[in-house]
Coordinates of N, CA and C in Angstrom, one line a residue:
M1 N 191.6 10.4 60.0 CA 192.3 11.6 60.3 C 191.3 12.8 60.2
L2 N 190.3 12.7 59.3 CA 189.4 13.8 59.2 C 188.5 14.0 60.5
I3 N 188.2 12.9 61.1 CA 187.4 12.9 62.4 C 188.3 13.6 63.5
V4 N 189.5 13.3 63.6 CA 190.4 13.9 64.5 C 190.6 15.4 64.2
A5 N 190.7 15.7 62.9 CA 191.0 17.1 62.6 C 189.7 18.0 62.9
R6 N 188.5 17.4 62.8 CA 187.3 18.2 63.2 C 187.2 18.5 64.6
R7 N 187.8 17.7 65.5 CA 187.8 17.9 66.9 C 188.8 18.9 67.4
L8 N 189.8 19.1 66.6 CA 190.9 19.9 67.0 C 190.5 21.4 66.8
P9 N 190.8 22.3 67.8 CA 190.6 23.7 67.6 C 191.5 24.1 66.4
V10 N 191.2 25.2 65.8 CA 191.9 25.7 64.6 C 193.4 26.0 65.0
G11 N 193.6 26.5 66.2 CA 195.0 26.7 66.6 C 195.8 25.5 66.7
E12 N 195.2 24.3 66.8 CA 196.0 23.1 66.8 C 195.9 22.4 65.5
A13 N 194.8 22.5 64.8 CA 194.6 21.8 63.5 C 195.6 22.3 62.5
L14 N 195.8 23.6 62.4 CA 196.7 24.1 61.3 C 198.1 23.6 61.5
P15 N 198.7 23.7 62.7 CA 200.0 23.1 62.9 C 200.1 21.6 62.6
A16 N 199.0 20.9 63.1 CA 199.0 19.5 62.8 C 199.0 19.2 61.4
L17 N 198.2 19.9 60.6 CA 198.1 19.6 59.1 C 199.4 20.0 58.5
G18 N 200.1 21.1 59.0 CA 201.4 21.4 58.4 C 202.4 20.3 58.7
L19 N 202.4 19.8 59.9 CA 203.4 18.7 60.3 C 203.1 17.5 59.4
L20 N 201.9 17.2 59.2 CA 201.5 16.0 58.4 C 201.9 16.2 57.0
A21 N 201.7 17.4 56.4 CA 202.1 17.7 55.1 C 203.6 17.5 54.9
V22 N 204.4 18.1 55.8 CA 205.9 18.0 55.7 C 206.3 16.5 55.8
A23 N 205.7 15.8 56.7 CA 206.1 14.4 56.9 C 205.7 13.6 55.6
T24 N 204.6 13.9 55.0 CA 204.1 13.2 53.8 C 205.1 13.4 52.7
L25 N 205.6 14.7 52.6 CA 206.6 15.0 51.5 C 207.9 14.3 51.8
T26 N 208.3 14.2 53.0 CA 209.5 13.6 53.4 C 209.5 12.1 53.3
I27 N 208.5 11.5 53.9 CA 208.5 10.0 54.0 C 207.9 9.4 52.8
G28 N 206.9 10.0 52.2 CA 206.3 9.5 51.0 C 205.1 8.7 51.4
P29 N 204.4 8.0 50.4 CA 203.2 7.3 50.7 C 203.5 5.9 51.3
R30 N 203.7 5.9 52.6 CA 204.0 4.6 53.3 C 203.0 4.5 54.4
P31 N 202.7 3.2 54.8 CA 201.8 3.0 55.9 C 202.2 3.6 57.2
I32 N 203.5 3.9 57.4 CA 204.0 4.6 58.6 C 203.3 5.9 58.8
L33 N 202.8 6.5 57.7 CA 202.1 7.8 57.8 C 200.9 7.7 58.7
L34 N 200.3 6.5 58.9 CA 199.2 6.4 59.8 C 199.6 6.8 61.3
G35 N 200.8 6.3 61.7 CA 201.3 6.7 63.0 C 201.8 8.1 63.0
V36 N 202.3 8.6 61.9 CA 202.8 10.0 61.9 C 201.6 10.9 61.9
A37 N 200.4 10.5 61.3 CA 199.2 11.3 61.4 C 198.7 11.5 62.8
W38 N 198.8 10.4 63.6 CA 198.5 10.5 65.0 C 199.4 11.5 65.7
L39 N 200.7 11.4 65.4 CA 201.7 12.2 66.0 C 201.4 13.7 65.6
A40 N 201.1 13.9 64.4 CA 200.8 15.3 63.9 C 199.6 15.9 64.6
A41 N 198.6 15.0 64.8 CA 197.4 15.5 65.4 C 197.5 15.8 66.9
V42 N 198.4 15.1 67.6 CA 198.6 15.3 69.0 C 199.7 16.2 69.4
T43 N 200.7 16.5 68.5 CA 201.8 17.3 68.9 C 201.5 18.7 69.5
P44 N 200.7 19.4 68.8 CA 200.3 20.8 69.3 C 199.7 20.7 70.7
R45 N 198.8 19.8 71.0 CA 198.2 19.6 72.3 C 199.1 19.2 73.3
L46 N 200.0 18.2 73.0 CA 201.0 17.7 74.0 C 202.0 18.8 74.4
V47 N 202.4 19.6 73.4 CA 203.3 20.7 73.7 C 202.6 21.7 74.6
A48 N 201.4 22.0 74.3 CA 200.7 23.0 75.1 C 200.4 22.5 76.5
F49 N 200.0 21.2 76.7 CA 199.9 20.7 78.0 C 201.1 20.7 78.8
D50 N 202.2 20.2 78.2 CA 203.5 20.1 78.9 C 204.0 21.4 79.3
L51 N 203.9 22.4 78.5 CA 204.4 23.7 78.8 C 203.6 24.4 79.9
A52 N 202.3 24.1 79.9 CA 201.4 24.7 80.9 C 201.3 24.0 82.2
E53 N 201.3 22.6 82.1 CA 201.1 21.8 83.3 C 202.2 20.9 83.7
H54 N 203.2 20.8 82.9 CA 204.3 19.9 83.1 C 203.9 18.5 83.2
R55 N 203.0 18.1 82.3 CA 202.5 16.7 82.2 C 202.1 16.4 80.8
L56 N 202.1 15.1 80.5 CA 201.6 14.6 79.2 C 200.5 13.7 79.5
P57 N 199.2 14.1 79.2 CA 198.1 13.3 79.6 C 198.0 11.9 79.0
D58 N 197.7 10.9 79.9 CA 197.6 9.5 79.4 C 196.5 9.4 78.3
A59 N 195.4 10.2 78.5 CA 194.3 10.2 77.5 C 194.7 10.5 76.1
I60 N 195.8 11.2 76.0 CA 196.3 11.5 74.6 C 197.4 10.5 74.3
V61 N 198.4 10.3 75.1 CA 199.6 9.5 74.8 C 199.2 8.0 74.6
L62 N 198.4 7.4 75.5 CA 198.1 6.0 75.4 C 197.3 5.6 74.2
R63 N 196.5 6.6 73.7 CA 195.7 6.3 72.5 C 196.6 6.1 71.3
G64 N 197.8 6.6 71.4 CA 198.7 6.4 70.2 C 199.3 5.1 70.0
Y65 N 199.3 4.2 71.1 CA 199.9 2.9 71.0 C 199.3 2.0 69.9
P66 N 197.9 1.9 69.8 CA 197.4 1.1 68.7 C 197.7 1.6 67.4
A67 N 197.5 2.9 67.2 CA 197.7 3.5 65.9 C 199.2 3.4 65.4
V68 N 200.1 3.7 66.3 CA 201.5 3.7 66.0 C 202.0 2.2 65.7
L69 N 201.6 1.3 66.6 CA 202.0 -0.1 66.4 C 201.4 -0.7 65.1
A70 N 200.1 -0.4 64.8 CA 199.5 -0.8 63.6 C 200.2 -0.3 62.4
A71 N 200.6 1.0 62.4 CA 201.3 1.7 61.3 C 202.7 1.0 61.1
V72 N 203.4 0.7 62.2 CA 204.7 0.1 62.1 C 204.6 -1.3 61.5
L73 N 203.6 -2.1 62.0 CA 203.4 -3.4 61.5 C 203.0 -3.4 60.0
L74 N 202.1 -2.5 59.6 CA 201.7 -2.4 58.2 C 202.9 -2.0 57.3
D75 N 203.7 -1.1 57.8 CA 204.8 -0.6 57.1 C 205.9 -1.7 56.9
S76 N 206.1 -2.4 58.0 CA 207.1 -3.5 57.9 C 206.6 -4.6 56.9
W77 N 205.3 -4.9 57.0 CA 204.8 -5.9 56.1 C 204.8 -5.5 54.7
S78 N 204.5 -4.2 54.4 CA 204.5 -3.7 53.0 C 205.9 -3.7 52.4
R79 N 207.0 -3.5 53.3 CA 208.3 -3.5 52.8 C 209.0 -4.9 52.8
G80 N 208.3 -5.9 53.4 CA 208.8 -7.2 53.5 C 209.9 -7.4 54.5
V81 N 209.9 -6.6 55.6 CA 210.9 -6.7 56.6 C 210.2 -7.0 58.0
A82 N 211.0 -7.6 58.9 CA 210.4 -7.9 60.2 C 210.2 -6.6 61.0
P83 N 209.1 -6.5 61.7 CA 208.9 -5.3 62.6 C 209.6 -5.3 63.9
A84 N 210.4 -6.4 64.1 CA 211.1 -6.5 65.4 C 212.1 -5.4 65.6
G85 N 212.8 -4.9 64.6 CA 213.8 -3.9 64.8 C 213.2 -2.6 65.3
P86 N 212.2 -2.0 64.6 CA 211.6 -0.8 65.2 C 210.9 -1.0 66.5
V87 N 210.3 -2.1 66.7 CA 209.6 -2.3 68.0 C 210.6 -2.4 69.1
L88 N 211.6 -3.2 68.9 CA 212.7 -3.3 70.0 C 213.4 -2.0 70.2
A89 N 213.6 -1.2 69.2 CA 214.2 0.1 69.3 C 213.3 1.0 70.2
G90 N 212.0 1.0 69.9 CA 211.0 1.7 70.7 C 211.0 1.3 72.2
L91 N 211.1 0.0 72.4 CA 211.1 -0.5 73.8 C 212.4 0.0 74.4
A92 N 213.5 0.0 73.7 CA 214.8 0.4 74.3 C 214.7 1.9 74.7
C93 N 214.1 2.7 73.8 CA 213.9 4.1 74.2 C 213.0 4.3 75.5
G94 N 212.0 3.5 75.5 CA 211.2 3.5 76.8 C 212.0 3.1 78.0
L95 N 212.8 2.1 77.8 CA 213.7 1.7 79.0 C 214.6 2.7 79.4
V96 N 215.2 3.5 78.4 CA 216.1 4.6 78.8 C 215.4 5.6 79.6
F97 N 214.2 5.9 79.2 CA 213.4 7.0 79.9 C 212.9 6.4 81.3
L98 N 212.6 5.1 81.3 CA 212.2 4.5 82.6 C 213.3 4.6 83.6
L99 N 214.5 4.3 83.2 CA 215.7 4.4 84.1 C 215.9 5.8 84.5
L100 N 215.7 6.7 83.7 CA 215.9 8.2 84.1 C 214.7 8.5 85.0
H101 N 213.6 8.0 84.8 CA 212.5 8.3 85.8 C 212.8 7.7 87.1
A102 N 213.3 6.5 87.1 CA 213.6 5.8 88.4 C 214.7 6.6 89.2
A103 N 215.6 7.3 88.4 CA 216.6 8.1 89.0 C 216.1 9.5 89.4
G104 N 214.9 9.8 89.1 CA 214.3 11.0 89.5 C 214.4 12.2 88.5
G105 N 214.8 11.9 87.3 CA 215.1 12.9 86.4 C 214.1 13.0 85.2
M106 N 213.0 12.3 85.2 CA 212.1 12.3 84.1 C 210.7 12.0 84.6
G107 N 209.7 12.6 83.9 CA 208.4 12.4 84.3 C 207.8 11.1 83.7
L108 N 206.8 10.5 84.3 CA 206.2 9.3 83.8 C 205.5 9.5 82.4
G109 N 205.0 10.7 82.2 CA 204.4 10.9 80.8 C 205.5 10.8 79.7
D110 N 206.7 11.3 80.0 CA 207.8 11.2 79.1 C 208.2 9.8 78.8
V111 N 208.1 9.0 79.9 CA 208.4 7.5 79.8 C 207.4 6.9 78.9
K112 N 206.1 7.2 79.0 CA 205.1 6.6 78.2 C 205.1 7.1 76.7
L113 N 205.6 8.3 76.5 CA 205.7 8.8 75.1 C 206.9 8.3 74.4
A114 N 208.0 8.0 75.1 CA 209.3 7.7 74.5 C 209.2 6.4 73.5
P115 N 208.5 5.3 73.9 CA 208.5 4.2 73.0 C 207.7 4.5 71.7
L116 N 206.7 5.4 71.8 CA 206.0 5.8 70.6 C 206.9 6.5 69.6
L117 N 207.6 7.5 70.1 CA 208.5 8.3 69.3 C 209.7 7.5 68.8
G118 N 210.2 6.6 69.6 CA 211.3 5.8 69.2 C 210.9 4.8 68.1
V119 N 209.8 4.2 68.2 CA 209.4 3.2 67.2 C 209.1 3.9 65.9
L120 N 208.4 5.1 65.9 CA 208.2 5.8 64.7 C 209.5 6.2 64.0
A121 N 210.4 6.7 64.8 CA 211.7 7.1 64.3 C 212.5 6.0 63.7
A122 N 212.4 4.8 64.4 CA 213.1 3.6 63.9 C 212.5 3.1 62.6
A123 N 211.2 3.2 62.5 CA 210.5 2.7 61.3 C 210.7 3.6 60.1
A124 N 210.9 4.9 60.4 CA 211.0 5.8 59.3 C 212.4 5.9 58.8
L125 N 213.4 5.7 59.6 CA 214.8 5.9 59.3 C 215.7 4.8 59.9
P126 N 216.6 4.2 59.2 CA 217.5 3.2 59.8 C 218.3 4.0 60.9
G127 N 218.3 3.4 62.1 CA 219.0 4.1 63.2 C 218.3 5.2 63.7
G128 N 217.0 5.4 63.3 CA 216.2 6.6 63.7 C 216.0 6.7 65.2
A129 N 215.9 5.6 65.9 CA 215.6 5.7 67.4 C 216.8 6.3 68.1
L130 N 218.0 5.9 67.6 CA 219.2 6.5 68.2 C 219.4 8.0 67.9
V131 N 219.1 8.3 66.6 CA 219.1 9.7 66.2 C 218.1 10.5 67.0
W132 N 216.9 10.0 67.2 CA 215.9 10.7 68.0 C 216.3 10.9 69.4
L133 N 216.9 9.8 70.1 CA 217.4 10.0 71.4 C 218.4 11.1 71.5
L134 N 219.4 11.1 70.6 CA 220.5 12.1 70.7 C 219.9 13.5 70.5
L135 N 219.0 13.6 69.5 CA 218.4 15.0 69.3 C 217.6 15.4 70.5
A136 N 216.8 14.5 71.1 CA 216.0 14.8 72.2 C 216.8 15.4 73.3
F137 N 217.9 14.7 73.7 CA 218.7 15.1 74.8 C 219.5 16.4 74.4
L138 N 219.9 16.5 73.2 CA 220.6 17.8 72.7 C 219.6 19.0 72.8
L139 N 218.4 18.8 72.3 CA 217.4 19.9 72.4 C 217.0 20.2 73.8
G140 N 216.9 19.1 74.6 CA 216.5 19.2 76.0 C 217.6 19.9 76.8
G141 N 218.9 19.6 76.5 CA 220.0 20.3 77.1 C 220.1 21.8 76.8
I142 N 219.8 22.1 75.5 CA 219.8 23.5 75.1 C 218.6 24.2 75.9
G143 N 217.4 23.6 75.9 CA 216.3 24.2 76.6 C 216.6 24.4 78.1
A144 N 217.2 23.4 78.7 CA 217.5 23.4 80.1 C 218.5 24.6 80.4
T145 N 219.4 24.8 79.5 CA 220.4 25.9 79.7 C 219.7 27.2 79.7
V146 N 218.8 27.4 78.7 CA 218.0 28.6 78.6 C 217.2 28.8 79.9
V147 N 216.5 27.8 80.3 CA 215.7 27.9 81.6 C 216.5 28.2 82.8
L148 N 217.7 27.6 82.9 CA 218.6 27.8 84.0 C 219.1 29.3 84.0
I149 N 219.4 29.8 82.8 CA 219.9 31.2 82.7 C 218.7 32.2 83.0
R150 N 217.5 31.9 82.5 CA 216.4 32.8 82.7 C 215.7 32.7 84.1
R151 N 215.7 31.5 84.7 CA 214.9 31.3 85.9 C 215.7 30.9 87.1
G152 N 217.0 30.5 86.9 CA 217.9 30.2 88.0 C 217.8 28.7 88.4
A153 N 218.6 28.3 89.3 CA 218.7 27.0 89.8 C 217.3 26.5 90.4
G154 N 217.0 25.3 90.2 CA 215.7 24.8 90.7 C 214.5 24.9 89.8
A155 N 214.7 25.6 88.7 CA 213.6 25.8 87.8 C 213.3 24.4 87.1
R156 N 212.1 24.2 86.8 CA 211.7 22.9 86.1 C 211.5 23.2 84.6
M157 N 211.8 22.2 83.8 CA 211.6 22.4 82.4 C 210.8 21.1 81.9
P158 N 209.7 21.3 81.2 CA 209.1 20.1 80.6 C 209.9 19.5 79.5
F159 N 210.0 18.2 79.4 CA 210.9 17.5 78.4 C 210.1 17.1 77.2
G160 N 208.7 17.1 77.3 CA 207.9 16.7 76.1 C 208.2 17.5 74.8
P161 N 208.3 18.8 74.9 CA 208.5 19.6 73.7 C 209.9 19.2 73.0
P162 N 211.0 19.1 73.8 CA 212.2 18.6 73.1 C 212.1 17.2 72.5
M163 N 211.3 16.4 73.2 CA 211.1 15.0 72.6 C 210.4 15.0 71.3
L164 N 209.3 15.8 71.3 CA 208.5 15.9 70.1 C 209.2 16.6 69.0
A165 N 210.0 17.7 69.3 CA 210.8 18.4 68.3 C 211.8 17.5 67.7
A166 N 212.4 16.7 68.5 CA 213.4 15.7 68.0 C 212.8 14.7 67.1
A167 N 211.6 14.2 67.5 CA 210.9 13.2 66.6 C 210.6 13.8 65.2
W168 N 210.2 15.1 65.2 CA 209.9 15.7 63.9 C 211.2 15.9 63.1
L169 N 212.2 16.3 63.8 CA 213.5 16.5 63.1 C 214.0 15.1 62.5
T170 N 213.8 14.1 63.3 CA 214.2 12.8 62.8 C 213.4 12.3 61.6
L171 N 212.1 12.6 61.7 CA 211.3 12.2 60.5 C 211.6 13.0 59.3
L172 N 212.1 14.2 59.5 CA 212.6 15.0 58.3 C 213.8 14.5 57.7
L173 N 214.6 13.7 58.4 CA 215.8 13.1 57.9 C 215.5 11.8 57.1
A174 N 214.2 11.3 57.3 CA 213.9 10.0 56.6 C 213.9 10.2 55.1

């Protein structure tokens, strides 16, 4: 985490450290914090990218897969439970977003991020993946309503920020 923190600009490092501190207080000293540390480190940058460019870069998102999966496996092992539940929940979240992408309503970056957020939510909280999905679409709906009112029909809204906000809200419930 220290190596990642040194690379982040101060404008991103401070929010990342704040997110990690809140998650640590909420979740406690569990191996899942390794995945949450990755999420904390990338959240400010992903939000900035998606708001500015309407995309979530693969160079950031795909690097999370090994860290998050390792954290989930270690967390499951440390608690003596099978990792299949959170992993399958994450895959289900990815499938939901893939179907929405196929229907033309979701970007591919959102599809790639969804399994990571779903598996973290499911590992941190029983039923967390479902809670995360519901919160993501609730926050996205509120955001879309604001965008529609301010910019009119046809305006685009990035969905990464509501997805990430929902993930952090779900982690706060853990």
